[in-house]
C-alpha cells in the first residue's frame, strides 16, 4: 500500500528492517545506545560490530531524539538510532516524545543526504506503546515532514501481519485527511 504526500511516497510492507535497500534504516534503540532485543538486536546482529563501536563513541541519546551511525554490513548506508518513549499510561508526554523520535529520525537522515528511509514500529514492542495510537502518530508526523525534507520514499516495515494492517489503516486515514476527505 502506497500514498504520496508532496513528493514523498509512504508505504507499509511486512518484512525485516535489516533487509531493506534504502539510504537509511531506523533502529528502535534505548537511551544508552546499548543494544538489546527486537529491532535493535536484529540490526546489530546483521550489521556487525562497527555499529556498536560507533554507538559507544556517541555514548547515548535522549528519549525523543535520534543519532546516526554507519550501517556496517547492512544494505543501507546509514542507521538512525531513534529512542522512543516507554509507555507509562499515556499521560507522561509519550505522544509528543514519539512524534519527536520520528521527526528527529527524518531530520538526522536528511542531514546525512538520505532520500529513502525505512522505519520499524518504534516503541510498540518492549516499550509497550499501543500499536494503533503509535501508528497514527508515526503516519501523521511522517506525512507532514517527509516532503519538506526532500524524501522520495518512506517505508514502514512491520514484523507481523496484524501490525501491517494497523499501519495501513493509519496511512489510509492520514491520506484521506490530507486530501480533505473524511
Ligand atoms: N524488522 C522489523 N520489525 C521488527 C524486527 C525486525 N527485524 N524485529 C522486531 N520488530 P522493539 P521498542 C518489531 O521491542 O518497543 C530493545 O531492547 C517488533 O515486533 O524492537 O521501541 C531496545 O534496545 C515490534 O513491533 O522496540 C530498547 O531497549 C517493533 O519492531 C527497546 O527494545 C518494535 O519493537 C526498544 O523497544
mmCIF file with all atom_site columns, C-alpha atoms and ligand atoms in Angstrom:
data_model
loop_
_atom_site.group_PDB
_atom_site.id
_atom_site.type_symbol
_atom_site.label_atom_id
_atom_site.label_alt_id
_atom_site.label_comp_id
_atom_site.label_asym_id
_atom_site.label_entity_id
_atom_site.label_seq_id
_atom_site.pdbx_PDB_ins_code
_atom_site.Cartn_x
_atom_site.Cartn_y
_atom_site.Cartn_z
_atom_site.occupancy
_atom_site.B_iso_or_equiv
_atom_site.pdbx_formal_charge
_atom_site.auth_seq_id
_atom_site.auth_comp_id
_atom_site.auth_asym_id
_atom_site.auth_atom_id
_atom_site.pdbx_PDB_model_num
ATOM   1   C CA  . UNK A 1 1   ? 0.000   0.000  0.000  1.00 0.00 ? 1   UNK A CA  1
ATOM   2   C CA  . UNK A 1 2   ? 1.346   3.443  -1.084 1.00 0.00 ? 2   UNK A CA  1
ATOM   3   C CA  . UNK A 1 3   ? 0.225   7.016  -0.581 1.00 0.00 ? 3   UNK A CA  1
ATOM   4   C CA  . UNK A 1 4   ? 2.036   10.149 -1.755 1.00 0.00 ? 4   UNK A CA  1
ATOM   5   C CA  . UNK A 1 5   ? 2.440   13.364 0.259  1.00 0.00 ? 5   UNK A CA  1
ATOM   6   C CA  . UNK A 1 6   ? 4.097   16.131 -1.735 1.00 0.00 ? 6   UNK A CA  1
ATOM   7   C CA  . UNK A 1 7   ? 6.934   14.267 -3.461 1.00 0.00 ? 7   UNK A CA  1
ATOM   8   C CA  . UNK A 1 8   ? 7.233   11.592 -0.758 1.00 0.00 ? 8   UNK A CA  1
ATOM   9   C CA  . UNK A 1 9   ? 5.713   8.145  -1.246 1.00 0.00 ? 9   UNK A CA  1
ATOM   10  C CA  . UNK A 1 10  ? 4.854   6.453  2.041  1.00 0.00 ? 10  UNK A CA  1
ATOM   11  C CA  . UNK A 1 11  ? 4.342   2.689  2.046  1.00 0.00 ? 11  UNK A CA  1
ATOM   12  C CA  . UNK A 1 12  ? 3.763   -0.143 4.525  1.00 0.00 ? 12  UNK A CA  1
ATOM   13  C CA  . UNK A 1 13  ? 5.212   -3.609 3.999  1.00 0.00 ? 13  UNK A CA  1
ATOM   14  C CA  . UNK A 1 14  ? 5.624   -6.720 6.091  1.00 0.00 ? 14  UNK A CA  1
ATOM   15  C CA  . UNK A 1 15  ? 9.277   -7.678 6.474  1.00 0.00 ? 15  UNK A CA  1
ATOM   16  C CA  . UNK A 1 16  ? 12.606  -7.403 8.256  1.00 0.00 ? 16  UNK A CA  1
ATOM   17  C CA  . UNK A 1 17  ? 14.101  -3.920 8.586  1.00 0.00 ? 17  UNK A CA  1
ATOM   18  C CA  . UNK A 1 18  ? 17.651  -5.254 8.276  1.00 0.00 ? 18  UNK A CA  1
ATOM   19  C CA  . UNK A 1 19  ? 16.997  -6.375 4.678  1.00 0.00 ? 19  UNK A CA  1
ATOM   20  C CA  . UNK A 1 20  ? 15.792  -3.012 3.354  1.00 0.00 ? 20  UNK A CA  1
ATOM   21  C CA  . UNK A 1 21  ? 17.745  -1.446 0.481  1.00 0.00 ? 21  UNK A CA  1
ATOM   22  C CA  . UNK A 1 22  ? 17.223  2.190  1.360  1.00 0.00 ? 22  UNK A CA  1
ATOM   23  C CA  . UNK A 1 23  ? 19.566  5.053  2.212  1.00 0.00 ? 23  UNK A CA  1
ATOM   24  C CA  . UNK A 1 24  ? 18.746  4.884  5.931  1.00 0.00 ? 24  UNK A CA  1
ATOM   25  C CA  . UNK A 1 25  ? 17.073  2.399  8.252  1.00 0.00 ? 25  UNK A CA  1
ATOM   26  C CA  . UNK A 1 26  ? 15.820  3.421  11.665 1.00 0.00 ? 26  UNK A CA  1
ATOM   27  C CA  . UNK A 1 27  ? 16.601  1.459  14.821 1.00 0.00 ? 27  UNK A CA  1
ATOM   28  C CA  . UNK A 1 28  ? 14.267  1.372  17.844 1.00 0.00 ? 28  UNK A CA  1
ATOM   29  C CA  . UNK A 1 29  ? 17.101  1.973  20.295 1.00 0.00 ? 29  UNK A CA  1
ATOM   30  C CA  . UNK A 1 30  ? 17.411  2.740  24.015 1.00 0.00 ? 30  UNK A CA  1
ATOM   31  C CA  . UNK A 1 31  ? 18.848  5.926  25.533 1.00 0.00 ? 31  UNK A CA  1
ATOM   32  C CA  . UNK A 1 32  ? 22.172  4.274  26.352 1.00 0.00 ? 32  UNK A CA  1
ATOM   33  C CA  . UNK A 1 33  ? 22.537  3.013  22.748 1.00 0.00 ? 33  UNK A CA  1
ATOM   34  C CA  . UNK A 1 34  ? 23.492  -0.223 24.470 1.00 0.00 ? 34  UNK A CA  1
ATOM   35  C CA  . UNK A 1 35  ? 21.793  -2.691 22.132 1.00 0.00 ? 35  UNK A CA  1
ATOM   36  C CA  . UNK A 1 36  ? 19.051  -5.065 23.205 1.00 0.00 ? 36  UNK A CA  1
ATOM   37  C CA  . UNK A 1 37  ? 16.356  -7.283 21.730 1.00 0.00 ? 37  UNK A CA  1
ATOM   38  C CA  . UNK A 1 38  ? 13.791  -6.692 18.971 1.00 0.00 ? 38  UNK A CA  1
ATOM   39  C CA  . UNK A 1 39  ? 14.804  -4.447 16.084 1.00 0.00 ? 39  UNK A CA  1
ATOM   40  C CA  . UNK A 1 40  ? 17.906  -3.269 17.954 1.00 0.00 ? 40  UNK A CA  1
ATOM   41  C CA  . UNK A 1 41  ? 19.240  -6.806 18.399 1.00 0.00 ? 41  UNK A CA  1
ATOM   42  C CA  . UNK A 1 42  ? 18.467  -7.691 14.778 1.00 0.00 ? 42  UNK A CA  1
ATOM   43  C CA  . UNK A 1 43  ? 20.289  -4.595 13.426 1.00 0.00 ? 43  UNK A CA  1
ATOM   44  C CA  . UNK A 1 44  ? 23.431  -5.135 15.493 1.00 0.00 ? 44  UNK A CA  1
ATOM   45  C CA  . UNK A 1 45  ? 23.498  -8.872 14.641 1.00 0.00 ? 45  UNK A CA  1
ATOM   46  C CA  . UNK A 1 46  ? 23.080  -8.346 10.912 1.00 0.00 ? 46  UNK A CA  1
ATOM   47  C CA  . UNK A 1 47  ? 25.184  -5.175 10.670 1.00 0.00 ? 47  UNK A CA  1
ATOM   48  C CA  . UNK A 1 48  ? 28.224  -6.376 12.609 1.00 0.00 ? 48  UNK A CA  1
ATOM   49  C CA  . UNK A 1 49  ? 30.314  -4.777 15.365 1.00 0.00 ? 49  UNK A CA  1
ATOM   50  C CA  . UNK A 1 50  ? 31.144  -1.439 13.704 1.00 0.00 ? 50  UNK A CA  1
ATOM   51  C CA  . UNK A 1 51  ? 27.670  -0.091 14.532 1.00 0.00 ? 51  UNK A CA  1
ATOM   52  C CA  . UNK A 1 52  ? 28.106  -0.751 18.265 1.00 0.00 ? 52  UNK A CA  1
ATOM   53  C CA  . UNK A 1 53  ? 31.593  0.759  18.175 1.00 0.00 ? 53  UNK A CA  1
ATOM   54  C CA  . UNK A 1 54  ? 30.115  3.989  16.825 1.00 0.00 ? 54  UNK A CA  1
ATOM   55  C CA  . UNK A 1 55  ? 27.275  3.852  19.372 1.00 0.00 ? 55  UNK A CA  1
ATOM   56  C CA  . UNK A 1 56  ? 29.810  3.589  22.207 1.00 0.00 ? 56  UNK A CA  1
ATOM   57  C CA  . UNK A 1 57  ? 31.639  6.634  20.889 1.00 0.00 ? 57  UNK A CA  1
ATOM   58  C CA  . UNK A 1 58  ? 28.402  8.630  20.716 1.00 0.00 ? 58  UNK A CA  1
ATOM   59  C CA  . UNK A 1 59  ? 27.562  7.439  24.234 1.00 0.00 ? 59  UNK A CA  1
ATOM   60  C CA  . UNK A 1 60  ? 23.782  7.909  24.368 1.00 0.00 ? 60  UNK A CA  1
ATOM   61  C CA  . UNK A 1 61  ? 20.710  9.664  23.004 1.00 0.00 ? 61  UNK A CA  1
ATOM   62  C CA  . UNK A 1 62  ? 17.820  11.294 24.915 1.00 0.00 ? 62  UNK A CA  1
ATOM   63  C CA  . UNK A 1 63  ? 14.312  9.906  24.553 1.00 0.00 ? 63  UNK A CA  1
ATOM   64  C CA  . UNK A 1 64  ? 12.565  11.537 21.604 1.00 0.00 ? 64  UNK A CA  1
ATOM   65  C CA  . UNK A 1 65  ? 15.821  12.139 19.720 1.00 0.00 ? 65  UNK A CA  1
ATOM   66  C CA  . UNK A 1 66  ? 17.899  10.228 17.168 1.00 0.00 ? 66  UNK A CA  1
ATOM   67  C CA  . UNK A 1 67  ? 21.560  9.833  16.228 1.00 0.00 ? 67  UNK A CA  1
ATOM   68  C CA  . UNK A 1 68  ? 23.257  8.430  13.128 1.00 0.00 ? 68  UNK A CA  1
ATOM   69  C CA  . UNK A 1 69  ? 25.883  5.734  12.591 1.00 0.00 ? 69  UNK A CA  1
ATOM   70  C CA  . UNK A 1 70  ? 27.102  3.854  9.557  1.00 0.00 ? 70  UNK A CA  1
ATOM   71  C CA  . UNK A 1 71  ? 25.329  0.640  8.640  1.00 0.00 ? 71  UNK A CA  1
ATOM   72  C CA  . UNK A 1 72  ? 28.201  -1.887 8.751  1.00 0.00 ? 72  UNK A CA  1
ATOM   73  C CA  . UNK A 1 73  ? 27.319  -4.957 6.675  1.00 0.00 ? 73  UNK A CA  1
ATOM   74  C CA  . UNK A 1 74  ? 23.701  -3.922 6.085  1.00 0.00 ? 74  UNK A CA  1
ATOM   75  C CA  . UNK A 1 75  ? 22.498  -2.944 2.605  1.00 0.00 ? 75  UNK A CA  1
ATOM   76  C CA  . UNK A 1 76  ? 21.533  0.549  3.843  1.00 0.00 ? 76  UNK A CA  1
ATOM   77  C CA  . UNK A 1 77  ? 24.075  3.403  4.083  1.00 0.00 ? 77  UNK A CA  1
ATOM   78  C CA  . UNK A 1 78  ? 23.057  4.762  7.494  1.00 0.00 ? 78  UNK A CA  1
ATOM   79  C CA  . UNK A 1 79  ? 21.436  3.549  10.705 1.00 0.00 ? 79  UNK A CA  1
ATOM   80  C CA  . UNK A 1 80  ? 19.396  6.183  12.521 1.00 0.00 ? 80  UNK A CA  1
ATOM   81  C CA  . UNK A 1 81  ? 19.100  5.181  16.178 1.00 0.00 ? 81  UNK A CA  1
ATOM   82  C CA  . UNK A 1 82  ? 15.833  6.648  17.474 1.00 0.00 ? 82  UNK A CA  1
ATOM   83  C CA  . UNK A 1 83  ? 14.819  6.457  21.121 1.00 0.00 ? 83  UNK A CA  1
ATOM   84  C CA  . UNK A 1 84  ? 11.064  6.193  21.537 1.00 0.00 ? 84  UNK A CA  1
ATOM   85  C CA  . UNK A 1 85  ? 9.268   6.581  24.869 1.00 0.00 ? 85  UNK A CA  1
ATOM   86  C CA  . UNK A 1 86  ? 8.442   3.754  27.238 1.00 0.00 ? 86  UNK A CA  1
ATOM   87  C CA  . UNK A 1 87  ? 4.626   3.601  27.544 1.00 0.00 ? 87  UNK A CA  1
ATOM   88  C CA  . UNK A 1 88  ? 3.581   4.618  31.065 1.00 0.00 ? 88  UNK A CA  1
ATOM   89  C CA  . UNK A 1 89  ? -0.164  5.048  30.518 1.00 0.00 ? 89  UNK A CA  1
ATOM   90  C CA  . UNK A 1 90  ? -0.147  7.928  28.045 1.00 0.00 ? 90  UNK A CA  1
ATOM   91  C CA  . UNK A 1 91  ? -0.045  10.916 30.399 1.00 0.00 ? 91  UNK A CA  1
ATOM   92  C CA  . UNK A 1 92  ? 3.712   11.310 30.630 1.00 0.00 ? 92  UNK A CA  1
ATOM   93  C CA  . UNK A 1 93  ? 4.330   13.036 27.307 1.00 0.00 ? 93  UNK A CA  1
ATOM   94  C CA  . UNK A 1 94  ? 4.561   9.779  25.391 1.00 0.00 ? 94  UNK A CA  1
ATOM   95  C CA  . UNK A 1 95  ? 2.762   11.051 22.261 1.00 0.00 ? 95  UNK A CA  1
ATOM   96  C CA  . UNK A 1 96  ? 4.996   14.124 21.917 1.00 0.00 ? 96  UNK A CA  1
ATOM   97  C CA  . UNK A 1 97  ? 8.111   12.063 22.543 1.00 0.00 ? 97  UNK A CA  1
ATOM   98  C CA  . UNK A 1 98  ? 7.110   9.501  19.929 1.00 0.00 ? 98  UNK A CA  1
ATOM   99  C CA  . UNK A 1 99  ? 6.375   12.215 17.344 1.00 0.00 ? 99  UNK A CA  1
ATOM   100 C CA  . UNK A 1 100 ? 9.721   13.802 18.212 1.00 0.00 ? 100 UNK A CA  1
ATOM   101 C CA  . UNK A 1 101 ? 11.537  10.478 17.696 1.00 0.00 ? 101 UNK A CA  1
ATOM   102 C CA  . UNK A 1 102 ? 10.110  10.285 14.157 1.00 0.00 ? 102 UNK A CA  1
ATOM   103 C CA  . UNK A 1 103 ? 10.877  13.965 13.459 1.00 0.00 ? 103 UNK A CA  1
ATOM   104 C CA  . UNK A 1 104 ? 14.431  13.675 14.723 1.00 0.00 ? 104 UNK A CA  1
ATOM   105 C CA  . UNK A 1 105 ? 14.970  10.498 12.685 1.00 0.00 ? 105 UNK A CA  1
ATOM   106 C CA  . UNK A 1 106 ? 13.850  12.205 9.481  1.00 0.00 ? 106 UNK A CA  1
ATOM   107 C CA  . UNK A 1 107 ? 15.929  15.318 10.180 1.00 0.00 ? 107 UNK A CA  1
ATOM   108 C CA  . UNK A 1 108 ? 19.051  13.300 11.047 1.00 0.00 ? 108 UNK A CA  1
ATOM   109 C CA  . UNK A 1 109 ? 18.701  11.132 7.943  1.00 0.00 ? 109 UNK A CA  1
ATOM   110 C CA  . UNK A 1 110 ? 18.072  14.162 5.717  1.00 0.00 ? 110 UNK A CA  1
ATOM   111 C CA  . UNK A 1 111 ? 21.207  15.852 7.126  1.00 0.00 ? 111 UNK A CA  1
ATOM   112 C CA  . UNK A 1 112 ? 23.177  12.784 6.003  1.00 0.00 ? 112 UNK A CA  1
ATOM   113 C CA  . UNK A 1 113 ? 21.730  13.113 2.489  1.00 0.00 ? 113 UNK A CA  1
ATOM   114 C CA  . UNK A 1 114 ? 19.181  10.280 2.699  1.00 0.00 ? 114 UNK A CA  1
ATOM   115 C CA  . UNK A 1 115 ? 16.180  10.395 0.364  1.00 0.00 ? 115 UNK A CA  1
ATOM   116 C CA  . UNK A 1 116 ? 14.823  6.930  1.166  1.00 0.00 ? 116 UNK A CA  1
ATOM   117 C CA  . UNK A 1 117 ? 14.253  5.660  4.700  1.00 0.00 ? 117 UNK A CA  1
ATOM   118 C CA  . UNK A 1 118 ? 12.686  2.634  6.401  1.00 0.00 ? 118 UNK A CA  1
ATOM   119 C CA  . UNK A 1 119 ? 11.096  2.748  9.865  1.00 0.00 ? 119 UNK A CA  1
ATOM   120 C CA  . UNK A 1 120 ? 10.112  -0.040 12.240 1.00 0.00 ? 120 UNK A CA  1
ATOM   121 C CA  . UNK A 1 121 ? 7.197   0.397  14.624 1.00 0.00 ? 121 UNK A CA  1
ATOM   122 C CA  . UNK A 1 122 ? 9.093   2.424  17.250 1.00 0.00 ? 122 UNK A CA  1
ATOM   123 C CA  . UNK A 1 123 ? 8.116   1.850  20.924 1.00 0.00 ? 123 UNK A CA  1
ATOM   124 C CA  . UNK A 1 124 ? 5.423   -0.798 20.285 1.00 0.00 ? 124 UNK A CA  1
ATOM   125 C CA  . UNK A 1 125 ? 7.481   -3.857 21.266 1.00 0.00 ? 125 UNK A CA  1
ATOM   126 C CA  . UNK A 1 126 ? 9.443   -3.938 24.521 1.00 0.00 ? 126 UNK A CA  1
ATOM   127 C CA  . UNK A 1 127 ? 8.397   -0.333 25.251 1.00 0.00 ? 127 UNK A CA  1
ATOM   128 C CA  . UNK A 1 128 ? 4.683   -1.239 25.214 1.00 0.00 ? 128 UNK A CA  1
ATOM   129 C CA  . UNK A 1 129 ? 3.175   1.696  23.274 1.00 0.00 ? 129 UNK A CA  1
ATOM   130 C CA  . UNK A 1 130 ? -0.310  0.722  21.954 1.00 0.00 ? 130 UNK A CA  1
ATOM   131 C CA  . UNK A 1 131 ? 0.228   -0.001 18.269 1.00 0.00 ? 131 UNK A CA  1
ATOM   132 C CA  . UNK A 1 132 ? -2.785  1.800  16.769 1.00 0.00 ? 132 UNK A CA  1
ATOM   133 C CA  . UNK A 1 133 ? -2.005  5.013  18.694 1.00 0.00 ? 133 UNK A CA  1
ATOM   134 C CA  . UNK A 1 134 ? 1.662   4.774  17.732 1.00 0.00 ? 134 UNK A CA  1
ATOM   135 C CA  . UNK A 1 135 ? 0.801   4.151  14.071 1.00 0.00 ? 135 UNK A CA  1
ATOM   136 C CA  . UNK A 1 136 ? -1.397  7.264  13.907 1.00 0.00 ? 136 UNK A CA  1
ATOM   137 C CA  . UNK A 1 137 ? 1.417   9.407  15.332 1.00 0.00 ? 137 UNK A CA  1
ATOM   138 C CA  . UNK A 1 138 ? 4.018   7.826  13.054 1.00 0.00 ? 138 UNK A CA  1
ATOM   139 C CA  . UNK A 1 139 ? 1.939   8.429  9.922  1.00 0.00 ? 139 UNK A CA  1
ATOM   140 C CA  . UNK A 1 140 ? 0.846   11.981 10.646 1.00 0.00 ? 140 UNK A CA  1
ATOM   141 C CA  . UNK A 1 141 ? 4.393   13.007 11.578 1.00 0.00 ? 141 UNK A CA  1
ATOM   142 C CA  . UNK A 1 142 ? 5.957   11.429 8.512  1.00 0.00 ? 142 UNK A CA  1
ATOM   143 C CA  . UNK A 1 143 ? 3.265   12.732 6.138  1.00 0.00 ? 143 UNK A CA  1
ATOM   144 C CA  . UNK A 1 144 ? 3.809   16.280 7.412  1.00 0.00 ? 144 UNK A CA  1
ATOM   145 C CA  . UNK A 1 145 ? 7.614   16.307 7.463  1.00 0.00 ? 145 UNK A CA  1
ATOM   146 C CA  . UNK A 1 146 ? 8.996   13.899 4.840  1.00 0.00 ? 146 UNK A CA  1
ATOM   147 C CA  . UNK A 1 147 ? 8.036   16.041 1.808  1.00 0.00 ? 147 UNK A CA  1
ATOM   148 C CA  . UNK A 1 148 ? 9.590   19.205 3.261  1.00 0.00 ? 148 UNK A CA  1
ATOM   149 C CA  . UNK A 1 149 ? 12.854  17.353 3.988  1.00 0.00 ? 149 UNK A CA  1
ATOM   150 C CA  . UNK A 1 150 ? 13.135  16.077 0.413  1.00 0.00 ? 150 UNK A CA  1
ATOM   151 C CA  . UNK A 1 151 ? 12.413  12.377 0.948  1.00 0.00 ? 151 UNK A CA  1
ATOM   152 C CA  . UNK A 1 152 ? 11.353  10.323 -2.074 1.00 0.00 ? 152 UNK A CA  1
ATOM   153 C CA  . UNK A 1 153 ? 10.346  7.192  -0.150 1.00 0.00 ? 153 UNK A CA  1
ATOM   154 C CA  . UNK A 1 154 ? 9.402   6.373  3.428  1.00 0.00 ? 154 UNK A CA  1
ATOM   155 C CA  . UNK A 1 155 ? 8.717   2.696  4.103  1.00 0.00 ? 155 UNK A CA  1
ATOM   156 C CA  . UNK A 1 156 ? 7.217   1.304  7.305  1.00 0.00 ? 156 UNK A CA  1
ATOM   157 C CA  . UNK A 1 157 ? 8.460   -2.256 7.784  1.00 0.00 ? 157 UNK A CA  1
ATOM   158 C CA  . UNK A 1 158 ? 6.195   -4.266 10.069 1.00 0.00 ? 158 UNK A CA  1
ATOM   159 C CA  . UNK A 1 159 ? 7.103   -7.601 11.536 1.00 0.00 ? 159 UNK A CA  1
ATOM   160 C CA  . UNK A 1 160 ? 3.593   -9.065 11.881 1.00 0.00 ? 160 UNK A CA  1
ATOM   161 C CA  . UNK A 1 161 ? 0.515   -9.164 9.659  1.00 0.00 ? 161 UNK A CA  1
ATOM   162 C CA  . UNK A 1 162 ? -1.531  -7.603 12.495 1.00 0.00 ? 162 UNK A CA  1
ATOM   163 C CA  . UNK A 1 163 ? 0.851   -4.632 12.722 1.00 0.00 ? 163 UNK A CA  1
ATOM   164 C CA  . UNK A 1 164 ? 0.857   -4.272 8.932  1.00 0.00 ? 164 UNK A CA  1
ATOM   165 C CA  . UNK A 1 165 ? -2.952  -3.950 8.939  1.00 0.00 ? 165 UNK A CA  1
ATOM   166 C CA  . UNK A 1 166 ? -2.833  -1.328 11.687 1.00 0.00 ? 166 UNK A CA  1
ATOM   167 C CA  . UNK A 1 167 ? -0.214  0.779  9.885  1.00 0.00 ? 167 UNK A CA  1
ATOM   168 C CA  . UNK A 1 168 ? -2.078  0.501  6.573  1.00 0.00 ? 168 UNK A CA  1
ATOM   169 C CA  . UNK A 1 169 ? -5.252  1.774  8.242  1.00 0.00 ? 169 UNK A CA  1
ATOM   170 C CA  . UNK A 1 170 ? -3.341  4.675  9.782  1.00 0.00 ? 170 UNK A CA  1
ATOM   171 C CA  . UNK A 1 171 ? -1.813  5.532  6.398  1.00 0.00 ? 171 UNK A CA  1
ATOM   172 C CA  . UNK A 1 172 ? -5.240  5.471  4.751  1.00 0.00 ? 172 UNK A CA  1
ATOM   173 C CA  . UNK A 1 173 ? -6.652  7.823  7.397  1.00 0.00 ? 173 UNK A CA  1
ATOM   174 C CA  . UNK A 1 174 ? -3.825  10.337 7.119  1.00 0.00 ? 174 UNK A CA  1
ATOM   175 C CA  . UNK A 1 175 ? -4.062  10.297 3.303  1.00 0.00 ? 175 UNK A CA  1
ATOM   176 C CA  . UNK A 1 176 ? -7.828  10.859 3.474  1.00 0.00 ? 176 UNK A CA  1
ATOM   177 C CA  . UNK A 1 177 ? -7.488  13.823 5.830  1.00 0.00 ? 177 UNK A CA  1
ATOM   178 C CA  . UNK A 1 178 ? -4.614  15.209 3.729  1.00 0.00 ? 178 UNK A CA  1
ATOM   179 C CA  . UNK A 1 179 ? -6.926  15.127 0.701  1.00 0.00 ? 179 UNK A CA  1
ATOM   180 C CA  . UNK A 1 180 ? -9.632  16.907 2.696  1.00 0.00 ? 180 UNK A CA  1
ATOM   181 C CA  . UNK A 1 181 ? -11.760 13.738 2.735  1.00 0.00 ? 181 UNK A CA  1
ATOM   182 C CA  . UNK A 1 182 ? -13.497 12.001 5.657  1.00 0.00 ? 182 UNK A CA  1
HETATM 183 N N1  . LIG B 2 .   ? 12.302  -5.791 11.499 1.00 0.00 ? 1   LIG B N1  1
HETATM 184 C C1  . LIG B 2 .   ? 11.176  -5.043 11.671 1.00 0.00 ? 1   LIG B C1  1
HETATM 185 N N2  . LIG B 2 .   ? 10.473  -5.016 12.825 1.00 0.00 ? 1   LIG B N2  1
HETATM 186 C C2  . LIG B 2 .   ? 10.941  -5.763 13.854 1.00 0.00 ? 1   LIG B C2  1
HETATM 187 C C3  . LIG B 2 .   ? 12.117  -6.546 13.763 1.00 0.00 ? 1   LIG B C3  1
HETATM 188 C C4  . LIG B 2 .   ? 12.803  -6.547 12.517 1.00 0.00 ? 1   LIG B C4  1
HETATM 189 N N3  . LIG B 2 .   ? 13.916  -7.261 12.325 1.00 0.00 ? 1   LIG B N3  1
HETATM 190 N N4  . LIG B 2 .   ? 12.308  -7.153 14.974 1.00 0.00 ? 1   LIG B N4  1
HETATM 191 C C5  . LIG B 2 .   ? 11.305  -6.765 15.779 1.00 0.00 ? 1   LIG B C5  1
HETATM 192 N N5  . LIG B 2 .   ? 10.461  -5.939 15.122 1.00 0.00 ? 1   LIG B N5  1
HETATM 193 P P1  . LIG B 2 .   ? 11.164  -3.315 19.771 1.00 0.00 ? 1   LIG B P1  1
HETATM 194 P P2  . LIG B 2 .   ? 10.738  -0.756 21.201 1.00 0.00 ? 1   LIG B P2  1
HETATM 195 C C6  . LIG B 2 .   ? 9.243   -5.253 15.614 1.00 0.00 ? 1   LIG B C6  1
HETATM 196 O O1  . LIG B 2 .   ? 10.973  -4.060 21.051 1.00 0.00 ? 1   LIG B O1  1
HETATM 197 O O2  . LIG B 2 .   ? 9.372   -1.132 21.627 1.00 0.00 ? 1   LIG B O2  1
HETATM 198 C C7  . LIG B 2 .   ? 15.220  -3.077 22.556 1.00 0.00 ? 1   LIG B C7  1
HETATM 199 O O3  . LIG B 2 .   ? 15.699  -3.984 23.500 1.00 0.00 ? 1   LIG B O3  1
HETATM 200 C C8  . LIG B 2 .   ? 8.621   -5.729 16.881 1.00 0.00 ? 1   LIG B C8  1
HETATM 201 O O4  . LIG B 2 .   ? 7.789   -6.856 16.618 1.00 0.00 ? 1   LIG B O4  1
HETATM 202 O O5  . LIG B 2 .   ? 12.281  -3.697 18.883 1.00 0.00 ? 1   LIG B O5  1
HETATM 203 O O6  . LIG B 2 .   ? 10.980  0.637  20.697 1.00 0.00 ? 1   LIG B O6  1
HETATM 204 C C9  . LIG B 2 .   ? 15.961  -1.750 22.559 1.00 0.00 ? 1   LIG B C9  1
HETATM 205 O O7  . LIG B 2 .   ? 17.309  -1.921 22.923 1.00 0.00 ? 1   LIG B O7  1
HETATM 206 C C10 . LIG B 2 .   ? 7.796   -4.520 17.300 1.00 0.00 ? 1   LIG B C10 1
HETATM 207 O O8  . LIG B 2 .   ? 6.579   -4.466 16.563 1.00 0.00 ? 1   LIG B O8  1
HETATM 208 O O9  . LIG B 2 .   ? 11.335  -1.715 20.043 1.00 0.00 ? 1   LIG B O9  1
HETATM 209 C C11 . LIG B 2 .   ? 15.217  -0.949 23.576 1.00 0.00 ? 1   LIG B C11 1
HETATM 210 O O10 . LIG B 2 .   ? 15.671  -1.210 24.886 1.00 0.00 ? 1   LIG B O10 1
HETATM 211 C C12 . LIG B 2 .   ? 8.655   -3.340 16.836 1.00 0.00 ? 1   LIG B C12 1
HETATM 212 O O11 . LIG B 2 .   ? 9.609   -3.911 15.941 1.00 0.00 ? 1   LIG B O11 1
HETATM 213 C C13 . LIG B 2 .   ? 13.803  -1.432 23.429 1.00 0.00 ? 1   LIG B C13 1
HETATM 214 O O12 . LIG B 2 .   ? 13.881  -2.751 22.897 1.00 0.00 ? 1   LIG B O12 1
HETATM 215 C C14 . LIG B 2 .   ? 9.387   -2.584 17.928 1.00 0.00 ? 1   LIG B C14 1
HETATM 216 O O13 . LIG B 2 .   ? 9.782   -3.452 18.971 1.00 0.00 ? 1   LIG B O13 1
HETATM 217 C C15 . LIG B 2 .   ? 13.017  -0.588 22.452 1.00 0.00 ? 1   LIG B C15 1
HETATM 218 O O14 . LIG B 2 .   ? 11.677  -1.024 22.443 1.00 0.00 ? 1   LIG B O14 1
#
